[in-house]
């Protein structure tokens, strides 16, 4: 049997095949009567060498598989995706708009922290704000940890880093969820979608472009190809996108 890079792909040797080849070679070159019992000195030597050689074959196979998007993983897959202009999406934190209230003139430096009641998820202010005469102001806050950390409306209420004059905080809307680092499976799927879009018409190209925007999770695209406004109110020769993110 042939091993290595073959027309049908890469064929790797198993550790048992390597062990048997070593035994056959040693018996052919030294003596047919050599013993390779598991508890013998030669048995131990052949076992150790076989294991190291098998690891080398496994690494060669891994290098071979790293050239193909369906089998590449981690950094190798990042490199393949980059050839087509696709980069792995990093982990991002959830973001929320909160209303802070207190004594007019109170300055809240960037980095002040409030937490979600019940879960303790912590969000910090993105920039410095000053509470105006009306007694409250909206401020953007970002989760301290990355990933889809929820903050349902009305739950970001616990002040964790008090400031004199800062009396309360609340979010009137749900947080925009962050995301975990894009997995290998997700990156493969997005790369394939991008490649299909390159060879497709405007509809698929537009959908693929929208999916590449930060925070976008799903896209439904509608098209009116006629010269008249359709039944849904879509103007002639136009697109409408419904985006979840």
mmCIF file of C-alpha atoms in Angstrom:
data_model
loop_
_atom_site.group_PDB
_atom_site.id
_atom_site.type_symbol
_atom_site.label_atom_id
_atom_site.label_comp_id
_atom_site.label_asym_id
_atom_site.label_seq_id
_atom_site.Cartn_x
_atom_site.Cartn_y
_atom_site.Cartn_z
ATOM 1 C CA UNK A 1 0.000 0.000 0.000
ATOM 2 C CA UNK A 2 1.217 3.488 -0.825
ATOM 3 C CA UNK A 3 1.274 6.297 1.699
ATOM 4 C CA UNK A 4 1.635 10.051 1.678
ATOM 5 C CA UNK A 5 0.255 12.422 -0.932
ATOM 6 C CA UNK A 6 -1.739 10.317 -3.387
ATOM 7 C CA UNK A 7 -4.162 11.153 -6.229
ATOM 8 C CA UNK A 8 -7.069 10.316 -3.927
ATOM 9 C CA UNK A 9 -5.714 12.460 -1.093
ATOM 10 C CA UNK A 10 -3.319 12.074 1.811
ATOM 11 C CA UNK A 11 -2.930 8.512 3.135
ATOM 12 C CA UNK A 12 -1.405 8.325 6.598
ATOM 13 C CA UNK A 13 0.295 5.391 8.270
ATOM 14 C CA UNK A 14 -1.138 4.067 11.518
ATOM 15 C CA UNK A 15 1.051 3.440 14.547
ATOM 16 C CA UNK A 16 0.552 -0.329 14.198
ATOM 17 C CA UNK A 17 1.674 -0.197 10.556
ATOM 18 C CA UNK A 18 4.770 1.779 11.537
ATOM 19 C CA UNK A 19 5.554 -0.659 14.343
ATOM 20 C CA UNK A 20 5.299 -3.635 12.021
ATOM 21 C CA UNK A 21 7.502 -1.991 9.399
ATOM 22 C CA UNK A 22 10.198 -1.337 12.011
ATOM 23 C CA UNK A 23 10.052 -4.928 13.212
ATOM 24 C CA UNK A 24 10.280 -6.255 9.632
ATOM 25 C CA UNK A 25 13.254 -4.010 8.833
ATOM 26 C CA UNK A 26 15.149 -4.898 11.983
ATOM 27 C CA UNK A 27 14.599 -8.623 11.465
ATOM 28 C CA UNK A 28 15.643 -8.346 7.809
ATOM 29 C CA UNK A 29 18.848 -6.422 8.585
ATOM 30 C CA UNK A 30 19.924 -7.975 11.891
ATOM 31 C CA UNK A 31 18.330 -11.345 12.598
ATOM 32 C CA UNK A 32 14.993 -13.041 11.915
ATOM 33 C CA UNK A 33 15.046 -14.351 15.460
ATOM 34 C CA UNK A 34 14.879 -10.952 17.164
ATOM 35 C CA UNK A 35 12.155 -10.768 19.804
ATOM 36 C CA UNK A 36 9.871 -7.761 20.041
ATOM 37 C CA UNK A 37 7.657 -8.844 22.918
ATOM 38 C CA UNK A 38 5.970 -5.917 24.659
ATOM 39 C CA UNK A 39 8.074 -6.309 27.813
ATOM 40 C CA UNK A 40 11.394 -6.754 25.974
ATOM 41 C CA UNK A 41 13.989 -4.010 25.435
ATOM 42 C CA UNK A 42 13.517 -4.044 21.655
ATOM 43 C CA UNK A 43 9.752 -4.078 22.142
ATOM 44 C CA UNK A 44 9.946 -0.917 24.233
ATOM 45 C CA UNK A 45 12.300 0.792 21.748
ATOM 46 C CA UNK A 46 10.085 -0.036 18.761
ATOM 47 C CA UNK A 47 7.013 1.108 20.687
ATOM 48 C CA UNK A 48 8.567 4.495 21.533
ATOM 49 C CA UNK A 49 9.857 5.100 18.001
ATOM 50 C CA UNK A 50 6.531 4.036 16.485
ATOM 51 C CA UNK A 51 4.653 6.531 18.610
ATOM 52 C CA UNK A 52 6.892 9.442 17.593
ATOM 53 C CA UNK A 53 6.774 8.528 13.902
ATOM 54 C CA UNK A 54 2.972 8.183 14.069
ATOM 55 C CA UNK A 55 2.751 11.683 15.523
ATOM 56 C CA UNK A 56 4.785 12.997 12.590
ATOM 57 C CA UNK A 57 2.365 11.347 10.141
ATOM 58 C CA UNK A 58 -0.589 12.861 12.011
ATOM 59 C CA UNK A 59 0.987 16.309 11.747
ATOM 60 C CA UNK A 60 1.592 15.869 8.011
ATOM 61 C CA UNK A 61 -2.046 14.901 7.579
ATOM 62 C CA UNK A 62 -3.140 17.932 9.604
ATOM 63 C CA UNK A 63 -1.051 20.211 7.370
ATOM 64 C CA UNK A 64 -2.617 18.634 4.292
ATOM 65 C CA UNK A 65 -6.147 19.094 5.663
ATOM 66 C CA UNK A 66 -5.423 22.707 6.638
ATOM 67 C CA UNK A 67 -5.290 23.652 2.942
ATOM 68 C CA UNK A 68 -9.016 23.050 2.471
ATOM 69 C CA UNK A 69 -11.824 25.158 3.941
ATOM 70 C CA UNK A 70 -13.982 22.143 4.812
ATOM 71 C CA UNK A 71 -11.297 20.611 7.024
ATOM 72 C CA UNK A 72 -9.098 23.541 8.086
ATOM 73 C CA UNK A 73 -9.561 24.793 11.638
ATOM 74 C CA UNK A 74 -8.496 27.783 13.705
ATOM 75 C CA UNK A 75 -5.722 29.952 12.305
ATOM 76 C CA UNK A 76 -5.474 27.871 9.109
ATOM 77 C CA UNK A 77 -9.139 28.522 8.366
ATOM 78 C CA UNK A 78 -8.629 32.237 9.080
ATOM 79 C CA UNK A 79 -5.934 32.293 6.413
ATOM 80 C CA UNK A 80 -8.130 30.566 3.836
ATOM 81 C CA UNK A 81 -11.044 32.907 4.557
ATOM 82 C CA UNK A 82 -8.765 35.946 4.284
ATOM 83 C CA UNK A 83 -7.945 35.003 0.671
ATOM 84 C CA UNK A 84 -11.569 35.824 -0.212
ATOM 85 C CA UNK A 85 -11.627 38.945 1.967
ATOM 86 C CA UNK A 86 -13.509 37.370 4.881
ATOM 87 C CA UNK A 87 -12.183 37.769 8.426
ATOM 88 C CA UNK A 88 -13.422 35.988 11.526
ATOM 89 C CA UNK A 89 -15.876 38.075 13.550
ATOM 90 C CA UNK A 90 -14.492 38.827 17.029
ATOM 91 C CA UNK A 91 -16.402 38.547 20.260
ATOM 92 C CA UNK A 92 -18.344 41.729 21.031
ATOM 93 C CA UNK A 93 -20.120 42.980 24.175
ATOM 94 C CA UNK A 94 -23.804 43.754 24.546
ATOM 95 C CA UNK A 95 -24.703 47.454 24.426
ATOM 96 C CA UNK A 96 -27.607 49.346 25.931
ATOM 97 C CA UNK A 97 -28.945 52.874 26.245
ATOM 98 C CA UNK A 98 -29.665 53.696 29.882
ATOM 99 C CA UNK A 99 -31.225 56.708 31.574
ATOM 100 C CA UNK A 100 -29.214 58.026 34.513
ATOM 101 C CA UNK A 101 -30.876 60.410 36.931
ATOM 102 C CA UNK A 102 -29.679 62.554 39.775
ATOM 103 C CA UNK A 103 -28.674 66.030 40.890
ATOM 104 C CA UNK A 104 -28.234 68.462 37.974
ATOM 105 C CA UNK A 105 -24.580 69.177 37.294
ATOM 106 C CA UNK A 106 -23.398 65.761 38.516
ATOM 107 C CA UNK A 107 -20.591 64.431 36.331
ATOM 108 C CA UNK A 108 -20.505 60.714 35.600
ATOM 109 C CA UNK A 109 -17.044 59.798 34.287
ATOM 110 C CA UNK A 110 -16.681 57.140 31.626
ATOM 111 C CA UNK A 111 -16.447 53.674 33.126
ATOM 112 C CA UNK A 112 -19.137 54.055 35.808
ATOM 113 C CA UNK A 113 -20.768 50.666 36.365
ATOM 114 C CA UNK A 114 -24.359 49.504 36.804
ATOM 115 C CA UNK A 115 -25.580 45.913 36.950
ATOM 116 C CA UNK A 116 -28.614 43.926 35.887
ATOM 117 C CA UNK A 117 -30.975 42.969 38.687
ATOM 118 C CA UNK A 118 -31.089 39.203 39.130
ATOM 119 C CA UNK A 119 -28.043 38.284 37.021
ATOM 120 C CA UNK A 120 -25.423 40.771 38.161
ATOM 121 C CA UNK A 121 -24.247 41.401 34.591
ATOM 122 C CA UNK A 122 -22.184 44.571 34.674
ATOM 123 C CA UNK A 123 -22.369 47.423 32.158
ATOM 124 C CA UNK A 124 -20.133 50.507 32.125
ATOM 125 C CA UNK A 125 -20.681 53.966 30.689
ATOM 126 C CA UNK A 126 -18.906 54.598 27.397
ATOM 127 C CA UNK A 127 -18.284 58.314 27.828
ATOM 128 C CA UNK A 128 -18.439 61.043 30.443
ATOM 129 C CA UNK A 129 -21.831 62.729 30.841
ATOM 130 C CA UNK A 130 -23.195 65.557 32.959
ATOM 131 C CA UNK A 131 -26.714 65.335 34.334
ATOM 132 C CA UNK A 132 -28.620 68.349 32.953
ATOM 133 C CA UNK A 133 -31.200 70.595 34.628
ATOM 134 C CA UNK A 134 -34.023 68.206 33.779
ATOM 135 C CA UNK A 135 -32.410 65.688 36.125
ATOM 136 C CA UNK A 136 -31.732 62.819 33.749
ATOM 137 C CA UNK A 137 -29.813 61.969 30.598
ATOM 138 C CA UNK A 138 -29.461 58.990 28.283
ATOM 139 C CA UNK A 139 -26.060 57.335 28.117
ATOM 140 C CA UNK A 140 -24.653 54.396 26.221
ATOM 141 C CA UNK A 141 -23.366 51.524 28.336
ATOM 142 C CA UNK A 142 -21.430 48.443 27.276
ATOM 143 C CA UNK A 143 -21.121 45.064 28.993
ATOM 144 C CA UNK A 144 -17.817 44.370 30.734
ATOM 145 C CA UNK A 145 -17.774 40.845 29.283
ATOM 146 C CA UNK A 146 -18.201 39.859 25.653
ATOM 147 C CA UNK A 147 -20.962 37.643 24.337
ATOM 148 C CA UNK A 148 -24.768 37.801 24.198
ATOM 149 C CA UNK A 149 -25.289 39.158 27.712
ATOM 150 C CA UNK A 150 -28.955 40.140 28.148
ATOM 151 C CA UNK A 151 -30.262 43.224 29.887
ATOM 152 C CA UNK A 152 -34.057 43.211 29.423
ATOM 153 C CA UNK A 153 -35.841 46.552 29.611
ATOM 154 C CA UNK A 154 -36.140 47.817 33.164
ATOM 155 C CA UNK A 155 -33.516 45.515 34.697
ATOM 156 C CA UNK A 156 -30.310 47.589 34.546
ATOM 157 C CA UNK A 157 -31.021 49.310 37.861
ATOM 158 C CA UNK A 158 -28.200 48.566 40.304
ATOM 159 C CA UNK A 159 -25.513 51.243 40.737
ATOM 160 C CA UNK A 160 -22.195 49.481 41.368
ATOM 161 C CA UNK A 161 -19.796 52.448 41.351
ATOM 162 C CA UNK A 162 -21.592 55.255 43.195
ATOM 163 C CA UNK A 163 -21.010 58.903 42.368
ATOM 164 C CA UNK A 164 -22.243 61.658 44.625
ATOM 165 C CA UNK A 165 -25.369 63.043 42.959
ATOM 166 C CA UNK A 166 -26.071 59.948 40.862
ATOM 167 C CA UNK A 167 -29.345 58.603 42.193
ATOM 168 C CA UNK A 168 -30.687 56.006 39.753
ATOM 169 C CA UNK A 169 -30.244 54.206 36.468
ATOM 170 C CA UNK A 170 -32.608 52.234 34.251
ATOM 171 C CA UNK A 171 -32.743 50.938 30.699
ATOM 172 C CA UNK A 172 -36.063 51.514 28.948
ATOM 173 C CA UNK A 173 -35.220 49.104 26.106
ATOM 174 C CA UNK A 174 -33.570 45.708 25.854
ATOM 175 C CA UNK A 175 -29.826 45.637 25.338
ATOM 176 C CA UNK A 176 -28.500 44.968 21.842
ATOM 177 C CA UNK A 177 -26.867 41.593 22.372
ATOM 178 C CA UNK A 178 -23.187 41.051 21.725
ATOM 179 C CA UNK A 179 -21.791 37.894 20.229
ATOM 180 C CA UNK A 180 -19.212 35.224 20.954
ATOM 181 C CA UNK A 181 -16.183 34.850 18.710
ATOM 182 C CA UNK A 182 -17.257 33.412 15.371
ATOM 183 C CA UNK A 183 -16.853 29.638 15.319
ATOM 184 C CA UNK A 184 -15.128 27.681 12.553
ATOM 185 C CA UNK A 185 -18.520 26.449 11.325
ATOM 186 C CA UNK A 186 -19.950 29.976 11.189
ATOM 187 C CA UNK A 187 -16.870 31.314 9.407
ATOM 188 C CA UNK A 188 -17.038 28.554 6.783
ATOM 189 C CA UNK A 189 -20.708 29.277 6.126
ATOM 190 C CA UNK A 190 -20.124 33.038 5.804
ATOM 191 C CA UNK A 191 -17.157 32.495 3.484
ATOM 192 C CA UNK A 192 -19.262 30.258 1.242
ATOM 193 C CA UNK A 193 -22.086 32.800 1.219
ATOM 194 C CA UNK A 194 -19.636 35.515 0.198
ATOM 195 C CA UNK A 195 -18.259 33.393 -2.638
ATOM 196 C CA UNK A 196 -21.769 32.674 -3.923
ATOM 197 C CA UNK A 197 -22.597 36.351 -3.835
ATOM 198 C CA UNK A 198 -19.535 37.276 -5.900
ATOM 199 C CA UNK A 199 -20.780 35.120 -8.736
ATOM 200 C CA UNK A 200 -24.422 36.069 -8.325
ATOM 201 C CA UNK A 201 -26.592 39.004 -9.263
ATOM 202 C CA UNK A 202 -27.387 42.142 -7.290
ATOM 203 C CA UNK A 203 -29.893 40.415 -4.969
ATOM 204 C CA UNK A 204 -27.438 37.893 -3.468
ATOM 205 C CA UNK A 205 -24.577 40.387 -3.495
ATOM 206 C CA UNK A 206 -26.625 42.884 -1.487
ATOM 207 C CA UNK A 207 -27.728 40.231 0.985
ATOM 208 C CA UNK A 208 -24.143 39.055 1.476
ATOM 209 C CA UNK A 209 -22.947 42.635 1.988
ATOM 210 C CA UNK A 210 -25.607 43.224 4.659
ATOM 211 C CA UNK A 211 -24.639 40.010 6.476
ATOM 212 C CA UNK A 212 -21.065 41.286 6.722
ATOM 213 C CA UNK A 213 -22.122 44.386 8.693
ATOM 214 C CA UNK A 214 -21.204 44.304 12.409
ATOM 215 C CA UNK A 215 -24.050 43.055 14.583
ATOM 216 C CA UNK A 216 -26.180 41.685 11.743
ATOM 217 C CA UNK A 217 -27.394 38.132 12.402
ATOM 218 C CA UNK A 218 -30.085 37.486 9.774
ATOM 219 C CA UNK A 219 -31.266 39.238 6.610
ATOM 220 C CA UNK A 220 -34.491 38.870 4.642
ATOM 221 C CA UNK A 221 -34.398 40.689 1.326
ATOM 222 C CA UNK A 222 -37.394 41.528 -0.861
ATOM 223 C CA UNK A 223 -37.210 42.727 -4.442
ATOM 224 C CA UNK A 224 -39.713 44.319 -6.791
ATOM 225 C CA UNK A 225 -38.494 43.689 -10.322
ATOM 226 C CA UNK A 226 -41.543 45.223 -12.003
ATOM 227 C CA UNK A 227 -42.085 48.762 -13.203
ATOM 228 C CA UNK A 228 -45.017 49.246 -10.808
ATOM 229 C CA UNK A 229 -45.343 49.559 -7.048
ATOM 230 C CA UNK A 230 -46.211 46.098 -5.760
ATOM 231 C CA UNK A 231 -48.958 45.015 -3.354
ATOM 232 C CA UNK A 232 -46.723 45.540 -0.305
ATOM 233 C CA UNK A 233 -45.906 49.125 -1.272
ATOM 234 C CA UNK A 234 -42.421 48.370 -2.551
ATOM 235 C CA UNK A 235 -41.505 50.880 -5.290
ATOM 236 C CA UNK A 236 -40.621 49.649 -8.782
ATOM 237 C CA UNK A 237 -37.123 48.261 -9.311
ATOM 238 C CA UNK A 238 -36.248 48.399 -5.622
ATOM 239 C CA UNK A 239 -35.160 46.296 -2.661
ATOM 240 C CA UNK A 240 -36.324 46.159 0.927
ATOM 241 C CA UNK A 241 -34.238 44.566 3.677
ATOM 242 C CA UNK A 242 -35.468 43.243 7.017
ATOM 243 C CA UNK A 243 -32.533 42.813 9.368
ATOM 244 C CA UNK A 244 -32.205 41.095 12.718
ATOM 245 C CA UNK A 245 -29.227 41.944 14.843
#
